Coordinates of C-alpha atoms in Angstrom, one line a residue:
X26 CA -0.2 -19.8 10.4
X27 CA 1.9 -18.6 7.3
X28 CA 0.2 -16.0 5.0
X29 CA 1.8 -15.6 1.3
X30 CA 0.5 -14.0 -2.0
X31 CA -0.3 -16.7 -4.6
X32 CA -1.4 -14.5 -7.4
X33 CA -4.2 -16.0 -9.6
X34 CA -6.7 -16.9 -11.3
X35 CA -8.4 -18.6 -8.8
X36 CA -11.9 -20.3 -8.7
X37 CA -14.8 -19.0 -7.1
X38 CA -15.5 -19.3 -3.5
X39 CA -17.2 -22.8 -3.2
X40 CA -16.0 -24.4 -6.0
X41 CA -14.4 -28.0 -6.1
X42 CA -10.9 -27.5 -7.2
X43 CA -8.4 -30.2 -7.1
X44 CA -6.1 -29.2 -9.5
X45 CA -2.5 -28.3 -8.5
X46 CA -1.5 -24.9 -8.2
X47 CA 2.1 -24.0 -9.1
X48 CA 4.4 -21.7 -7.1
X49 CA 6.4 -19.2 -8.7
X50 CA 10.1 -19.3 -8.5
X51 CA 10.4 -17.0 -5.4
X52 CA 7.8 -18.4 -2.9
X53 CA 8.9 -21.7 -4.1
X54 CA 12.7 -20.6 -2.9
X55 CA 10.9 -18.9 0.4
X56 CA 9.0 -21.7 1.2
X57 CA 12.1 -24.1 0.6
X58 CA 14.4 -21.9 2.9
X59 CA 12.0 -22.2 6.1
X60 CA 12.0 -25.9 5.3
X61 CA 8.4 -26.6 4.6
X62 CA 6.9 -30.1 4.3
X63 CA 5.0 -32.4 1.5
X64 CA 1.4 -31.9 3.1
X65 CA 2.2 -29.1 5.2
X66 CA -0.3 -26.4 5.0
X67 CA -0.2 -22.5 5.3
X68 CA -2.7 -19.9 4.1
X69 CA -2.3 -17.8 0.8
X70 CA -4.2 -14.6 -0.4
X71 CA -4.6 -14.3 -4.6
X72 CA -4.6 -10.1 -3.5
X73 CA -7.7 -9.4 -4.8
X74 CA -9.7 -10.7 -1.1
X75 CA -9.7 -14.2 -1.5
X76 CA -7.4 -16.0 0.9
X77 CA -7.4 -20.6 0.8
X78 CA -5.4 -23.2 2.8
X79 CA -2.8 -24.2 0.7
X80 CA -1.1 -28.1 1.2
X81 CA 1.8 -28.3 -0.3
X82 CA 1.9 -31.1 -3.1
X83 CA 5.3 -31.0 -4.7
X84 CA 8.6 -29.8 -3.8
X85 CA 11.8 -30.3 -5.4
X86 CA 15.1 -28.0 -6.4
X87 CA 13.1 -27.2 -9.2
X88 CA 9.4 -26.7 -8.3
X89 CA 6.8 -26.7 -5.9
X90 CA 3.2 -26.7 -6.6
X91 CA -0.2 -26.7 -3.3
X92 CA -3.5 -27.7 -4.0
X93 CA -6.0 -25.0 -2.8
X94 CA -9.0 -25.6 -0.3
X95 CA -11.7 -23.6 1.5
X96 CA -11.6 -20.7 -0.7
X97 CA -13.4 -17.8 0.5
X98 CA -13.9 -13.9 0.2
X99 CA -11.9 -12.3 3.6
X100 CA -11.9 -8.3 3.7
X101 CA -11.8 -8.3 7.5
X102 CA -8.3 -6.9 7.2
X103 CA -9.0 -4.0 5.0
X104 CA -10.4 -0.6 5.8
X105 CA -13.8 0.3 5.2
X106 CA -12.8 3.2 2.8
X107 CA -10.0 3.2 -0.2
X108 CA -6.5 5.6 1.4
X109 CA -4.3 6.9 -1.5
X110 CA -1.4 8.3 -0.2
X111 CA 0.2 11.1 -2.5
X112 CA 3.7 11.0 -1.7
X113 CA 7.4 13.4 -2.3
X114 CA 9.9 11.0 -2.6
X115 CA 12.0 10.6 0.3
X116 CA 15.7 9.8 0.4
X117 CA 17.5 7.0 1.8
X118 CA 15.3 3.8 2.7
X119 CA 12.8 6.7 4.6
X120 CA 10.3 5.9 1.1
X121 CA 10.9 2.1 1.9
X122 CA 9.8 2.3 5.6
X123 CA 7.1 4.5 4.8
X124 CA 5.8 2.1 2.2
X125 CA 5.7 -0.9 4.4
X126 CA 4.0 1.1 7.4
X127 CA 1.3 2.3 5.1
X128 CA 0.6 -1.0 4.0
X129 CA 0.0 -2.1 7.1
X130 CA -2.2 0.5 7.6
X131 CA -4.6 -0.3 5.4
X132 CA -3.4 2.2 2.9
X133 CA -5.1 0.6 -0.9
X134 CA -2.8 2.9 -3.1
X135 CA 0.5 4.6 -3.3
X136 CA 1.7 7.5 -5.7
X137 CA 5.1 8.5 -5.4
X138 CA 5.6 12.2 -6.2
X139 CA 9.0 14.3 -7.9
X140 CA 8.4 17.9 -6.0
X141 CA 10.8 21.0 -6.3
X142 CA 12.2 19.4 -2.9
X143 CA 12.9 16.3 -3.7
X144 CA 16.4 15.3 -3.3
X145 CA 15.8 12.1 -4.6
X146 CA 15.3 11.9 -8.7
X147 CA 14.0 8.7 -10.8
X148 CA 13.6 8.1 -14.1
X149 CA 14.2 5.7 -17.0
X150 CA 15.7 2.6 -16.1
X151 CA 16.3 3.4 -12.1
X152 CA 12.7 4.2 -12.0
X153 CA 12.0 1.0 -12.9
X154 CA 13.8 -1.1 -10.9
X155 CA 12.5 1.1 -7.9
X156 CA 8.7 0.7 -8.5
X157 CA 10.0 -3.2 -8.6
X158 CA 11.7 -3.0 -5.1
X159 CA 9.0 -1.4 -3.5
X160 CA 6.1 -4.1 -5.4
X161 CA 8.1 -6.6 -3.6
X162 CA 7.7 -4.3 0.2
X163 CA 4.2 -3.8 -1.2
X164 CA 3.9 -7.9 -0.9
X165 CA 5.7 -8.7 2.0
X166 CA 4.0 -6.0 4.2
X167 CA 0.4 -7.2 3.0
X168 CA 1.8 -11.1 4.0
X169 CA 3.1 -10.0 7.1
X170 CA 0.2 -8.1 8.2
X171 CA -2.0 -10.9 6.9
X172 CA -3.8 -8.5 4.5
X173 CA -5.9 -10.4 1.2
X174 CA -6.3 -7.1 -1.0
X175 CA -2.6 -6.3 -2.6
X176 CA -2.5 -2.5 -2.2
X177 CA -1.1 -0.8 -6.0
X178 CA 1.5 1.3 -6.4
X179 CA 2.3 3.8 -9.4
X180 CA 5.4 5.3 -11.7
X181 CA 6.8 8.2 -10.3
X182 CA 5.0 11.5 -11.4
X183 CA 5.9 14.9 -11.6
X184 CA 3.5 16.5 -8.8
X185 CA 2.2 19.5 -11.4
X186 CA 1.4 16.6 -14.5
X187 CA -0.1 14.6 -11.4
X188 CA -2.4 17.4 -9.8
X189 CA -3.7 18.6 -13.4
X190 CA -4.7 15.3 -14.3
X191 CA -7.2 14.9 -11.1
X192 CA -10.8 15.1 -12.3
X193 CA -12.3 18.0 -11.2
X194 CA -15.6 16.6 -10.5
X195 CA -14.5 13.7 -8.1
X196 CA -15.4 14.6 -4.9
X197 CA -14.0 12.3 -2.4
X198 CA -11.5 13.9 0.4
X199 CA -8.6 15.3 -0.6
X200 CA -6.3 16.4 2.1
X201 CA -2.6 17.7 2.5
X202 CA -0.6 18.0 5.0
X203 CA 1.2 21.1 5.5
X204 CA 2.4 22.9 8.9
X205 CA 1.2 26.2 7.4
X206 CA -2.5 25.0 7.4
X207 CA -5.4 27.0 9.7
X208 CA -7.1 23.7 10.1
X209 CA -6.0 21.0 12.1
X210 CA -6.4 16.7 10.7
X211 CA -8.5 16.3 13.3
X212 CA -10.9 18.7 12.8
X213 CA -11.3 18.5 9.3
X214 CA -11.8 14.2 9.1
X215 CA -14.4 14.6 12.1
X216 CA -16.8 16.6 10.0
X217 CA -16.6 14.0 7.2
X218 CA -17.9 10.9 7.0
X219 CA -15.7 8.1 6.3
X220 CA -14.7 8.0 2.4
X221 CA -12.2 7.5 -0.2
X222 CA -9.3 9.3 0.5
X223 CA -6.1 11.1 -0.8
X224 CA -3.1 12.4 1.5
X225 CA -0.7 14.2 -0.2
X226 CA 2.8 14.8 1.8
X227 CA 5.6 16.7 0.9
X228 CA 9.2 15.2 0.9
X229 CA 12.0 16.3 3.1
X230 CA 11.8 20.0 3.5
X231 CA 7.9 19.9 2.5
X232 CA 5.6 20.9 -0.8
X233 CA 6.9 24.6 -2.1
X234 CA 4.6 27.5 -1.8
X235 CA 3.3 26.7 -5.4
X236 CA 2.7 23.1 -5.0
X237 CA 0.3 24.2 -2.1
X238 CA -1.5 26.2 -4.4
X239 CA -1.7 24.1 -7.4
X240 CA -3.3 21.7 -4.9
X241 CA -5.7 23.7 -3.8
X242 CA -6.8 24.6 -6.5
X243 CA -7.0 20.8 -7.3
X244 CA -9.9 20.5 -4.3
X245 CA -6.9 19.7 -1.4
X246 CA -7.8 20.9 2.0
X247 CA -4.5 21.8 3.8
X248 CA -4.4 20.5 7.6
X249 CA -1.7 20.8 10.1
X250 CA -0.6 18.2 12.4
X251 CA 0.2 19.8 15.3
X252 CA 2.4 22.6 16.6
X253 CA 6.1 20.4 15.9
X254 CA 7.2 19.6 12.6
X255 CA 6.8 15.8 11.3
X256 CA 10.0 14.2 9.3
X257 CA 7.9 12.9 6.2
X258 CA 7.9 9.5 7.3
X259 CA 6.6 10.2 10.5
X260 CA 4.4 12.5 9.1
X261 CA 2.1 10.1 7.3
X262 CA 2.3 7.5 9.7
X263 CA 0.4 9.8 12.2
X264 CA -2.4 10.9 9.9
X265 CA -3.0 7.6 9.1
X266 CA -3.0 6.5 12.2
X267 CA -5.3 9.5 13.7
X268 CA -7.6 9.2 10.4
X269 CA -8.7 5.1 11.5
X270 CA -8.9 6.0 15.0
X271 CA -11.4 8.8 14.3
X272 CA -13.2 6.6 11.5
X273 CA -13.0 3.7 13.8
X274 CA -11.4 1.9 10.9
X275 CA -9.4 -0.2 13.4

């Protein structure tokens, strides 16, 4: 069955609703285009961990409105632990693809970083239409991969404003990736128990030499992935990947 955001407010699990629900403009043209039917029903997530049948009540050129049943709280999709993942813009659609894998990942929250490498700048009115773009892959991954908890997504930061404003005392696991690192991923996240989480990745051509230590010195542990060199959206793919297998996340 069908899986779409519906953003609230909804009611509480278990409570009688009988109201009609009305779609916005865009899932009302989506659900148009695949030709759905008055009293044809698909499931809906408000992004937030509730998910409902929804029956379709209305639909016209100008509107289309469900009515909600069986409301109920459904994490089963989401990891056990929150994943930020710290990220140098890449160029091209390289941040897009990234974005979407990660969602369906599990990730629960994306910052995308400006590092000295980054060939790709953003700012002002670009940078908004950008974090726009990639809400919308934010969406579609989480309907496609049948998640119920919308992951976020933040305004581009510079990577030295972003690491200084960290707090200091926050101890969950803060890891980077970098293929200068002693340690290995794997033998750092098998000594921890599972807990929230930030990856930070360099772009294309990886963080500079002072990035690595500003981070550091922001409580990152630096972990290598291996003996070859990772493109950057292969890179945090992997460690995601690795990080659920050796939680057992999956």
């Amino acid at each position: 069955m069908s899986h779409f955001y519906l953003p609230g407010p909804w009611p509480k699990p278990g409570q009688d609703f009988t109201d009609e629900v009305v779609l916005d403009a865009k899932l009302a043209h989506h659900l148009r285009v695949r030709r759905y039917q008055i009293n044809e029903t698909f499931k809906v997530f408000d992004g937030k961990g509730l998910s409902a049948n929804a029956c379709l009540t209305v639909m016209d050129k100008k509107s289309a409105a469900v009515r909600l049943s069986e409301i109920q709280e459904n994490l089963r999709t989401e990891t056990k632990v929150p994943i930020t993942l710290a990220q140098g813009i890449a160029g091209g659609d390289k941040m897009d693809w990234l974005i979407e894998k990660s969602v369906e990942l599990g990730i629960s929250h994306v910052i995308p970083l400006h590092t000295e490498r980054s060939v790709v700048r953003l700012d002002g009115e670009r940078a908004a239409k950008k974090q726009v773009h990639w809400e919308g892959i934010l969406i579609a991954a989480s309907e496609q991969s049948g998640r119920t908890v919308l992951p976020s997504i933040e305004a581009v930061q510079n990577i030295p404003l972003w690491l200084s404003s960290l707090d200091p005392h926050d101890n969950s696991l803060r890891i980077m990736l970098s293929p200068r690192a002693e340690s290995s991923l794997l033998s750092v996240v098998k000594r921890c128990t599972p807990q929230a989480l930030t990856i930070l990745i360099g772009p294309e051509g990886g963080l500079s030499d002072s990035e690595e230590e500003q981070a550091k010195r922001a409580g990152f542990t630096p972990v290598s992935m291996g003996q070859r060199i990772l493109r950057t959206e292969t890179a945090g793919i992997v460690a995601l990947s690795a990080i659920h297998t050796i939680w057992n996340q999956f």
